[in-house]
Coordinates of C-alpha atoms in Angstrom, one line a residue:
X1 CA -5.1 209.9 36.3
X2 CA -5.0 209.9 32.5
X3 CA -8.6 208.6 32.3
X4 CA -9.8 211.6 34.4
X5 CA -8.4 214.2 32.0
X6 CA -10.7 216.2 29.8
X7 CA -10.9 215.3 26.2
X8 CA -9.3 218.6 25.2
X9 CA -6.4 218.0 27.6
X10 CA -6.0 214.5 26.1
X11 CA -5.8 215.9 22.6
X12 CA -3.1 218.3 23.8
X13 CA -1.1 215.5 25.4
X14 CA -1.4 213.3 22.4
X15 CA -0.2 216.2 20.1
X16 CA 2.7 216.9 22.4
X17 CA 3.8 213.3 22.4
X18 CA 3.4 212.8 18.6
X19 CA 4.9 216.1 17.5
X20 CA 7.1 217.9 20.0
X21 CA 9.0 214.8 21.3
X22 CA 9.8 213.6 17.8
X23 CA 10.7 217.1 16.8
X24 CA 13.1 217.5 19.7
X25 CA 14.6 214.0 19.0
X26 CA 15.1 215.1 15.4
X27 CA 16.9 218.4 16.5
X28 CA 19.1 216.4 18.9
X29 CA 19.9 213.9 16.3
X30 CA 20.7 216.6 13.8
X31 CA 22.9 218.3 16.3
X32 CA 24.7 215.1 17.2
X33 CA 25.2 214.3 13.5
X34 CA 26.5 217.8 12.6
X35 CA 28.8 217.8 15.7
X36 CA 30.2 214.4 14.8
X37 CA 30.7 215.5 11.2
X38 CA 32.4 218.8 12.2
X39 CA 34.6 217.0 14.7
X40 CA 35.6 214.4 12.0
X41 CA 36.4 217.2 9.5
X42 CA 38.3 219.2 12.1
X43 CA 40.3 216.1 13.1
X44 CA 41.1 215.4 9.5
X45 CA 42.3 219.0 8.9
X46 CA 44.3 219.1 12.1
X47 CA 45.8 215.7 11.3
X48 CA 46.9 216.9 7.9
X49 CA 48.3 220.1 9.4
X50 CA 50.3 218.3 12.1
X51 CA 51.6 215.8 9.6
X52 CA 52.7 218.5 7.2
X53 CA 54.5 220.5 9.9
X54 CA 56.1 217.3 11.1
X55 CA 57.2 216.3 7.6
X56 CA 58.7 219.8 7.0
X57 CA 60.4 219.9 10.3
X58 CA 61.8 216.4 9.8
X59 CA 63.2 217.5 6.5
X60 CA 65.0 220.4 8.1
X61 CA 66.3 218.3 10.9
X62 CA 67.5 215.6 8.5
X63 CA 69.3 218.3 6.6
X64 CA 70.9 219.8 9.7
X65 CA 72.0 216.3 10.8
X66 CA 73.6 215.6 7.4
X67 CA 75.6 218.9 7.6
X68 CA 76.9 218.0 11.1
X69 CA 77.7 214.5 9.8
X70 CA 79.8 216.0 7.0
X71 CA 81.7 218.1 9.5
X72 CA 82.0 215.1 11.8
X73 CA 83.7 213.2 8.9
X74 CA 85.9 216.1 7.8
X75 CA 89.5 214.9 8.5
X76 CA 91.0 218.3 7.7
X77 CA 88.9 219.9 10.4
X78 CA 90.0 217.2 12.8
X79 CA 93.6 217.8 11.9
X80 CA 93.4 221.5 12.3
X81 CA 91.6 221.3 15.7
X82 CA 94.0 218.7 17.2
X83 CA 97.4 220.4 16.3
X84 CA 99.6 222.1 18.8
X85 CA 100.0 225.8 17.9
X86 CA 102.0 226.9 20.9
X87 CA 105.0 228.2 18.9
X88 CA 103.5 228.6 15.5
X89 CA 101.1 230.9 13.6
X90 CA 99.8 228.0 11.5
X91 CA 96.4 228.5 13.3
X92 CA 95.8 231.2 10.7
X93 CA 95.6 228.5 8.1
X94 CA 93.2 226.6 10.3
X95 CA 91.0 229.7 10.7
X96 CA 91.1 230.3 7.0
X97 CA 89.8 226.8 6.4
X98 CA 87.2 227.0 9.2
X99 CA 85.9 230.4 8.1
X100 CA 85.6 229.2 4.5
X101 CA 83.8 225.9 5.4
X102 CA 81.5 227.3 8.1
X103 CA 80.8 230.4 6.1
X104 CA 79.7 228.3 3.1
X105 CA 77.4 226.3 5.3
X106 CA 75.7 229.4 6.7
X107 CA 75.4 231.0 3.3
X108 CA 73.8 227.9 1.8
X109 CA 71.7 227.3 4.9
X110 CA 70.4 230.6 6.2
X111 CA 68.2 228.8 8.7
X112 CA 71.4 227.9 10.7
X113 CA 71.8 230.9 13.1
X114 CA 75.3 230.1 14.3
X115 CA 78.0 227.4 14.3
X116 CA 80.5 226.8 17.1
X117 CA 83.0 224.1 17.9
X118 CA 83.9 223.8 21.6
X119 CA 87.4 222.2 21.8
X120 CA 89.5 220.9 24.8
X121 CA 92.8 221.8 22.9
X122 CA 94.1 224.8 24.9
X123 CA 97.0 225.0 22.3
X124 CA 94.5 226.3 19.7
X125 CA 93.8 230.0 20.1
X126 CA 90.0 230.3 20.2
X127 CA 88.4 233.3 18.4
X128 CA 85.2 233.2 20.5
X129 CA 83.1 233.1 17.3
X130 CA 83.5 229.7 15.6
X131 CA 86.0 228.2 18.0
X132 CA 85.4 228.3 21.7
X133 CA 87.0 226.6 24.7
X134 CA 85.2 224.1 26.9
X135 CA 85.0 226.0 30.2
X136 CA 82.8 225.7 33.3
X137 CA 79.8 227.5 31.8
X138 CA 79.8 225.2 28.9
X139 CA 79.8 222.2 31.0
X140 CA 76.7 223.4 32.8
X141 CA 74.6 223.6 29.7
X142 CA 71.9 221.0 28.9
X143 CA 73.3 220.1 25.5
X144 CA 76.7 219.4 27.0
X145 CA 75.3 216.9 29.4
X146 CA 73.3 215.2 26.7
X147 CA 76.1 215.0 24.1
X148 CA 78.6 213.7 26.6
X149 CA 76.5 210.5 26.8
X150 CA 76.6 209.8 23.1
X151 CA 79.2 208.6 20.7
X152 CA 79.0 211.0 17.8
X153 CA 75.1 210.9 17.6
X154 CA 73.4 214.3 16.9
X155 CA 71.4 215.5 19.9
X156 CA 68.8 218.3 19.8
X157 CA 68.4 220.5 22.8
X158 CA 65.5 222.6 24.0
X159 CA 64.9 226.3 23.3
X160 CA 67.1 228.8 25.2
X161 CA 67.9 232.5 25.1
X162 CA 71.3 233.3 23.5
X163 CA 73.5 236.4 24.3
X164 CA 71.4 238.5 21.9
X165 CA 68.1 237.5 23.5
X166 CA 67.1 235.3 20.6
X167 CA 65.2 232.1 21.2
X168 CA 67.4 229.4 19.8
X169 CA 67.6 225.6 20.0
X170 CA 70.7 223.6 19.6
X171 CA 72.0 220.6 17.6
X172 CA 75.1 219.2 19.2
X173 CA 77.4 216.4 18.0
X174 CA 80.5 215.0 19.6
X175 CA 83.5 215.1 17.3
X176 CA 85.3 211.9 18.0
X177 CA 85.9 210.2 14.6
X178 CA 88.7 207.7 14.8
X179 CA 89.0 208.6 18.5
X180 CA 85.8 207.5 20.3
X181 CA 87.2 207.7 23.8
X182 CA 89.0 211.0 23.2
X183 CA 86.8 213.5 21.5
X184 CA 88.5 216.5 20.0
X185 CA 85.6 218.9 20.2
X186 CA 81.8 219.4 20.3
X187 CA 80.1 220.8 17.2
X188 CA 77.0 222.9 18.1
X189 CA 74.5 224.4 15.6
X190 CA 72.1 227.0 16.9
X191 CA 68.8 227.6 15.0
X192 CA 66.3 230.3 15.8
X193 CA 63.0 229.1 17.2
X194 CA 61.4 231.2 14.5
X195 CA 62.6 228.6 11.9
X196 CA 60.2 226.1 13.5
X197 CA 57.4 228.6 14.1
X198 CA 57.5 229.6 10.4
X199 CA 56.3 226.1 9.6
X200 CA 53.1 226.5 11.5
X201 CA 52.5 230.3 11.7
X202 CA 49.8 230.1 8.9
X203 CA 48.1 227.2 10.5
X204 CA 47.6 228.5 14.1
X205 CA 44.2 230.2 13.5
X206 CA 41.6 229.2 16.2
X207 CA 44.0 226.5 17.5
X208 CA 47.3 226.2 19.5
X209 CA 50.1 224.4 17.6
X210 CA 53.4 223.6 19.4
X211 CA 56.5 221.5 19.0
X212 CA 57.9 219.7 22.0
X213 CA 61.1 217.7 22.6
X214 CA 61.2 214.1 23.7
X215 CA 60.9 215.1 27.3
X216 CA 57.7 217.2 26.7
X217 CA 59.4 220.6 26.9
X218 CA 57.9 223.1 24.4
X219 CA 60.5 224.1 21.8
X220 CA 58.2 226.3 19.7
X221 CA 54.6 227.5 19.9
X222 CA 52.3 230.2 18.5
X223 CA 52.0 231.5 22.0
X224 CA 55.7 232.4 22.8
X225 CA 55.0 232.5 26.6
X226 CA 54.6 228.7 26.4
X227 CA 58.2 228.1 25.1
X228 CA 60.4 226.1 27.5
X229 CA 57.3 225.1 29.6
X230 CA 56.4 221.4 30.0
X231 CA 53.3 220.3 28.1
X232 CA 52.3 218.1 31.0
X233 CA 51.8 221.2 33.1
X234 CA 49.3 222.6 30.6
X235 CA 47.2 219.4 30.0
X236 CA 45.6 217.1 32.5
X237 CA 46.5 214.1 30.3
X238 CA 49.8 212.9 29.1
X239 CA 50.6 212.4 25.4
X240 CA 49.8 208.8 24.4
X241 CA 52.7 206.4 23.6
X242 CA 51.6 205.8 20.0
X243 CA 53.5 207.5 17.2
X244 CA 50.4 209.6 16.2
X245 CA 46.8 209.9 17.2
X246 CA 44.2 212.1 18.9
X247 CA 42.7 212.5 22.4
X248 CA 40.3 214.7 24.3
X249 CA 41.7 217.1 26.9
X250 CA 41.1 220.4 28.7
X251 CA 43.2 223.4 27.6
X252 CA 42.8 226.9 29.2
X253 CA 39.6 225.6 30.9
X254 CA 37.9 224.5 27.7
X255 CA 37.2 221.0 26.5
X256 CA 39.5 220.6 23.5
X257 CA 40.5 218.2 20.7
X258 CA 44.3 217.4 20.5
X259 CA 46.1 215.8 17.5
X260 CA 49.8 214.8 17.6
X261 CA 52.6 213.2 15.7
X262 CA 56.0 212.0 16.8
X263 CA 59.2 212.6 14.9
X264 CA 62.1 210.2 14.5
X265 CA 64.1 211.9 17.2
X266 CA 61.3 211.8 19.7
X267 CA 60.0 215.3 19.2
X268 CA 56.2 215.9 18.9
X269 CA 54.1 218.2 16.8
X270 CA 50.9 218.9 18.7
X271 CA 47.8 220.8 17.7
X272 CA 45.0 221.7 20.2
X273 CA 41.6 223.2 19.2
X274 CA 38.8 224.0 21.6
X275 CA 35.5 222.3 20.6
X276 CA 33.8 225.6 20.9
X277 CA 36.0 227.0 18.1
X278 CA 34.6 224.7 15.4
X279 CA 31.2 223.8 17.0
X280 CA 30.0 227.4 17.5
X281 CA 28.3 227.4 14.1
X282 CA 26.6 224.1 14.8
X283 CA 25.4 225.3 18.2
X284 CA 24.0 228.5 16.6
X285 CA 22.3 226.6 13.8
X286 CA 20.7 224.2 16.3
X287 CA 19.4 227.0 18.4
X288 CA 17.8 228.6 15.4
X289 CA 16.2 225.3 14.4
X290 CA 15.0 224.9 17.9
X291 CA 13.4 228.3 18.0
X292 CA 11.7 227.7 14.7
X293 CA 10.4 224.4 15.9
X294 CA 9.0 226.0 19.1
X295 CA 7.3 228.7 17.0
X296 CA 5.7 226.2 14.7
X297 CA 4.6 224.1 17.7
X298 CA 3.1 227.0 19.5
X299 CA 1.1 228.0 16.4
X300 CA -0.1 224.4 16.1
X301 CA -1.1 224.3 19.7
X302 CA -3.2 227.5 19.4
X303 CA -4.9 226.1 16.3
X304 CA -5.5 222.8 18.0
X305 CA -7.0 224.7 21.0
X306 CA -9.7 226.2 18.9
X307 CA -10.4 223.1 16.7
X308 CA -10.6 220.9 19.8
X309 CA -13.1 223.3 21.3
X310 CA -15.4 222.8 18.3
X311 CA -15.0 219.1 18.6
X312 CA -15.5 218.8 22.4
X313 CA -18.5 221.1 22.5
X314 CA -20.8 218.4 21.2
X315 CA -19.2 215.8 23.5
X316 CA -20.1 218.1 26.4
X317 CA -23.7 218.3 25.3
X318 CA -23.8 214.6 25.1
X319 CA -22.2 214.3 28.6
X320 CA -24.8 216.7 30.1
X321 CA -27.5 214.5 28.6
X322 CA -26.0 211.4 30.2
X323 CA -25.8 213.1 33.6
X324 CA -29.5 214.0 33.3
X325 CA -30.3 210.4 32.7
X326 CA -28.3 209.5 35.7
X327 CA -30.6 211.8 37.8
X328 CA -33.6 210.0 36.2
X329 CA -34.4 213.1 34.1
X330 CA -35.3 211.7 30.7
X331 CA -36.4 215.1 29.2
X332 CA -33.4 215.4 26.9
X333 CA -32.9 217.9 24.1
X334 CA -29.5 217.8 22.5
X335 CA -30.3 219.8 19.4
X336 CA -28.7 219.3 16.0
X337 CA -25.6 217.0 16.6
X338 CA -24.8 216.4 12.9
X339 CA -24.6 213.1 11.0
X340 CA -21.0 212.1 11.8
X341 CA -20.1 209.5 14.4
X342 CA -20.8 211.9 17.3
X343 CA -24.3 212.6 15.8
X344 CA -25.0 208.9 15.4
X345 CA -24.0 208.2 19.0
X346 CA -26.2 211.1 20.2
X347 CA -29.2 209.7 18.3
X348 CA -28.7 206.2 19.7
X349 CA -28.4 207.6 23.2
X350 CA -31.7 209.5 22.9
X351 CA -33.5 206.4 21.8
X352 CA -31.9 204.4 24.6
X353 CA -32.9 206.9 27.2
X354 CA -36.5 206.8 26.0
X355 CA -36.6 203.0 26.3
X356 CA -35.0 203.2 29.8
X357 CA -37.7 205.7 30.8
X358 CA -40.4 203.3 29.7
X359 CA -38.8 200.3 31.4
X360 CA -38.4 202.2 34.7
X361 CA -42.0 203.4 34.7
X362 CA -43.6 200.2 33.6
X363 CA -41.4 197.4 35.0
X364 CA -38.7 198.5 37.4
X365 CA -40.7 200.5 39.8
X366 CA -43.4 197.8 40.0
X367 CA -40.8 195.2 40.8
X368 CA -39.2 197.4 43.5
X369 CA -42.6 197.8 45.1
X370 CA -43.2 194.1 45.0
X371 CA -39.8 193.3 46.6
X372 CA -40.3 195.9 49.3
X373 CA -43.7 194.4 50.2
X374 CA -42.1 190.9 50.4
X375 CA -39.3 192.3 52.5
X376 CA -41.6 194.0 55.0
X377 CA -43.5 190.7 55.3
X378 CA -40.4 188.8 56.1
X379 CA -39.3 191.4 58.6
X380 CA -42.6 191.2 60.4
X381 CA -42.2 187.4 60.7
X382 CA -38.9 187.8 62.4
X383 CA -39.6 190.6 64.8
X384 CA -36.8 190.5 67.3
X385 CA -38.9 192.0 70.1
X386 CA -41.5 189.4 69.7
X387 CA -38.8 186.7 69.8
X388 CA -37.1 188.1 72.9
X389 CA -40.5 188.5 74.7
X390 CA -41.4 184.9 73.8
X391 CA -38.0 183.5 75.0
X392 CA -38.3 185.6 78.1
X393 CA -41.8 184.0 78.9
X394 CA -40.4 180.5 78.4
X395 CA -37.4 181.3 80.6
X396 CA -39.6 182.6 83.4
X397 CA -42.0 179.7 83.2
X398 CA -39.0 177.2 83.3
X399 CA -37.6 179.0 86.3
X400 CA -41.0 178.9 88.0
X401 CA -41.3 175.2 87.4
X402 CA -37.7 174.7 88.7
X403 CA -36.4 173.3 85.4
X404 CA -32.9 174.9 85.5
X405 CA -31.8 173.0 82.4
X406 CA -34.5 174.4 80.2
X407 CA -33.9 177.9 81.8
X408 CA -30.2 177.7 80.9
X409 CA -30.9 176.6 77.3
X410 CA -33.4 179.4 76.7
X411 CA -31.0 182.0 78.2
X412 CA -28.2 180.8 75.8
X413 CA -30.7 180.8 72.9
X414 CA -31.8 184.3 73.7
X415 CA -28.1 185.5 73.8
X416 CA -27.4 183.7 70.6
X417 CA -30.2 185.4 68.7
X418 CA -29.6 188.8 70.3
X419 CA -26.0 188.7 68.9
X420 CA -26.9 187.1 65.5
X421 CA -29.7 189.5 64.8
X422 CA -27.5 192.5 66.1
X423 CA -30.3 195.0 65.4
X424 CA -30.1 194.4 61.7
X425 CA -26.4 195.1 61.4
X426 CA -24.2 192.7 59.3
X427 CA -20.9 193.4 61.0
X428 CA -19.9 192.4 64.5
X429 CA -16.5 192.1 66.4
X430 CA -14.6 188.8 66.5
X431 CA -15.2 188.9 70.3
X432 CA -19.0 189.0 69.7
X433 CA -18.7 186.2 67.1
X434 CA -16.8 184.1 69.7
X435 CA -19.5 184.8 72.3
X436 CA -22.3 183.8 69.9
X437 CA -20.4 180.5 69.3
X438 CA -20.0 180.0 73.0
X439 CA -23.8 180.3 73.5
X440 CA -24.4 177.8 70.7
X441 CA -21.9 175.4 72.2
X442 CA -23.6 175.8 75.7
X443 CA -26.9 174.8 74.1
X444 CA -25.4 171.8 72.5
X445 CA -23.6 170.7 75.7
X446 CA -27.0 170.5 77.3
X447 CA -27.7 167.8 74.8
X448 CA -24.4 166.1 74.4
X449 CA -23.2 166.7 78.0
X450 CA -19.6 165.5 78.4
X451 CA -19.1 164.5 74.7
X452 CA -18.1 168.0 73.7
X453 CA -14.6 169.2 74.7
X454 CA -14.0 172.8 73.4
X455 CA -10.8 174.7 73.8
X456 CA -10.2 178.4 72.9
X457 CA -6.8 179.9 71.9
X458 CA -7.5 183.5 71.2
X459 CA -5.1 186.5 70.7
X460 CA -6.8 189.0 72.9
X461 CA -5.6 191.9 70.8
X462 CA -7.8 190.7 67.9
X463 CA -11.1 190.6 69.7
X464 CA -12.1 194.1 68.5
X465 CA -11.4 193.3 64.9
X466 CA -14.5 193.4 62.6
X467 CA -16.1 190.5 60.9
X468 CA -19.4 189.4 59.4
X469 CA -21.7 187.4 61.8
X470 CA -22.3 183.7 61.8
X471 CA -19.0 182.5 60.4
X472 CA -17.9 180.1 63.2
X473 CA -21.2 178.5 64.3
X474 CA -21.9 176.6 61.0
X475 CA -18.4 174.8 61.2
X476 CA -18.8 174.0 64.9
X477 CA -22.2 172.6 64.1
X478 CA -20.8 170.4 61.3
X479 CA -18.1 169.1 63.7
X480 CA -20.7 168.2 66.3
X481 CA -23.2 166.5 64.0
X482 CA -20.8 164.9 61.5
X483 CA -17.6 164.4 63.5
X484 CA -18.6 162.6 66.8
X485 CA -17.4 159.0 66.8
X486 CA -19.8 157.5 69.3
X487 CA -21.4 158.3 72.7
X488 CA -18.3 157.3 74.6
X489 CA -15.4 159.1 72.8
X490 CA -17.2 162.4 71.9
X491 CA -15.2 165.0 70.0
X492 CA -12.6 167.7 70.8
X493 CA -12.8 171.1 69.2
X494 CA -10.1 173.8 69.2
X495 CA -11.0 177.4 68.2
X496 CA -7.8 179.4 67.5
X497 CA -7.7 183.1 66.6
X498 CA -4.3 184.5 65.7
X499 CA -2.7 187.1 63.4
X500 CA -1.1 186.4 60.1
X501 CA 1.3 189.2 59.4
X502 CA 0.2 192.8 60.1
X503 CA -2.9 192.8 57.9
X504 CA -4.7 189.5 58.3
X505 CA -6.6 187.5 61.0
X506 CA -6.8 183.7 60.8
X507 CA -9.4 181.7 62.6
X508 CA -8.9 177.9 62.8
X509 CA -11.7 175.4 63.8
X510 CA -9.9 172.1 64.4
X511 CA -11.6 168.8 65.5
X512 CA -10.4 165.3 66.1
X513 CA -13.6 163.7 64.7
X514 CA -14.1 161.2 62.0
X515 CA -13.0 163.4 59.2
X516 CA -14.2 163.5 55.6
X517 CA -13.3 161.9 52.3
X518 CA -12.3 164.1 49.4
X519 CA -15.7 163.6 47.7
X520 CA -17.5 164.7 50.9
X521 CA -15.3 167.8 51.2
X522 CA -16.2 168.8 47.6
X523 CA -19.9 168.1 48.4
X524 CA -19.7 170.4 51.5
X525 CA -18.2 173.2 49.4
X526 CA -21.0 172.9 46.8
X527 CA -23.8 173.0 49.4
X528 CA -25.2 176.4 50.3
X529 CA -27.3 175.3 53.2
X530 CA -26.8 173.1 56.3
X531 CA -28.8 172.4 59.4
X532 CA -28.2 175.9 60.6
X533 CA -29.0 177.6 57.3
X534 CA -25.5 178.6 56.5
X535 CA -23.3 176.1 54.8
X536 CA -19.5 176.2 54.1
X537 CA -19.9 177.7 50.6
X538 CA -22.4 180.2 52.0
X539 CA -19.9 181.5 54.6
X540 CA -17.1 181.5 52.0
X541 CA -19.1 183.5 49.5
X542 CA -20.3 186.0 52.2
X543 CA -16.6 186.6 53.3
X544 CA -15.5 187.1 49.7
X545 CA -18.3 189.5 49.0
X546 CA -17.6 191.5 52.1
X547 CA -13.8 191.7 52.1
X548 CA -12.5 190.6 48.7
X549 CA -11.4 187.5 46.8
X550 CA -8.2 187.1 48.7
X551 CA -10.1 186.2 51.9
X552 CA -12.5 183.2 52.6
X553 CA -12.6 179.6 53.8
X554 CA -10.3 176.7 53.3
X555 CA -11.0 173.1 54.5
X556 CA -8.6 170.3 55.2
X557 CA -9.7 166.8 56.3
X558 CA -8.5 163.2 56.6
X559 CA -10.7 160.3 57.4
X560 CA -9.9 158.9 60.9
X561 CA -7.9 162.0 61.9
X562 CA -10.1 165.0 61.9
X563 CA -11.0 168.3 60.1
X564 CA -9.5 171.8 60.1
X565 CA -11.4 174.8 58.7
X566 CA -9.3 178.0 58.2
X567 CA -11.1 181.3 57.9
X568 CA -8.9 184.2 56.6
X569 CA -10.1 187.8 57.3
X570 CA -8.7 191.3 57.0
X571 CA -7.4 192.9 60.1
X572 CA -9.8 195.8 60.3
X573 CA -11.5 197.5 63.3

């Protein structure tokens, strides 16, 4: 296919292969490099952001935990909360202490939205502000269930709506110092969700940043509609178990990069950025580079089109001259072809065509005339009509004289030559080749009488397959003349025709004669003539020339056992 293309087309193909493909590979490599670099930079920036938010949040949570720890260890608070105020107004002293301590905490820590202590002591009058009773509604809260399973450890709860419709999250601690099995209250801090969001509000451009609790519930996020939802419901992949890292995910239908870090209490800071948000510039730059490359390539192709036309025009002149020589027209005028390589080839071609013209006129045509004369002489010597008429006269004369044996031999000989000459055709069917061989064997049986025992094993479906003539008779002749042991034993010959697969025909000539030594086999393969005029090598060469090198003759023989000749032909009709 490529060899049949015009030279101009080949130049185009070579240019495309040597320029456009490397250009596109360069563009793709550049895009991949820029993409990788931008992804690495974005990951680094997101990782720093997440770490900074996590560190700031951890500092706040540590501070809140320390404050709850100080109240946990406050024995005065314990004393006030555990007294019996049924018949006394001493609770005013308790509230004075509580208001002073809790008020100082809220003043020095404005990020604490509210402080409550839920107590089981029904002898202490609750004010509903700092001190509240543990009733049924309290027992149903999430933080109550969590804190009940601890022994004074601070527990953070998820974001909820308080009575004023503020989003708050809780820090609860069981007050049970010196009384582990009998807690005297539950300390609860409420912090607004905005306190967490303030840590990440400036970092949420082009990305989603959120804080989740240990169970994956979103405590704070730049998108407030996500608060209190589970992060597992938003992402197809769960957060890895490592303390920090990154992973690819799909968020809001876009392939995204996620970076996370885990706090000491199990909370997570998570940042999600769609790849499109930071790769958009890379995509735009790549498209611009690609359009520029295509424009340059198109300009180069147009320039190549015109320059290749100038180059191939002289080749076309030279090709037209070669075609004229092929038509035996040696009157060639190529014009000025220049002095470069093309011009030199053109000059050499014109000289060569002149010499060919001289050779054809002076030598070649004379030799052809001489060969044609010799061929006509040979053909006149082997005139089939003359041969048939002569054999017919001999046959009639033998019949008239009553010599049936001579009559039969002449009849077989006439049939043999009728098939072998085949009106000058070289191809006959396998059936005709077998019939030719039968006639030859019939002639030989007249001479050898009962010494010849011939058996045929022929696949009838192969009789119409095509072959060249006179490929069996030479081997049958060799078996008769070189294989017979003596006048008593004779020789047995088997001619077998069978298929080898779907595309081959195999003919075996097998005899039980004297066989041949290895040296005699090699001599038979080297000889080109036998008594019949067609030796083993002759048949092998004719088959290979007619059908190809994969076909031909193989010979196997052992002294005292016999000989097998195998002829392989194509299965053609």
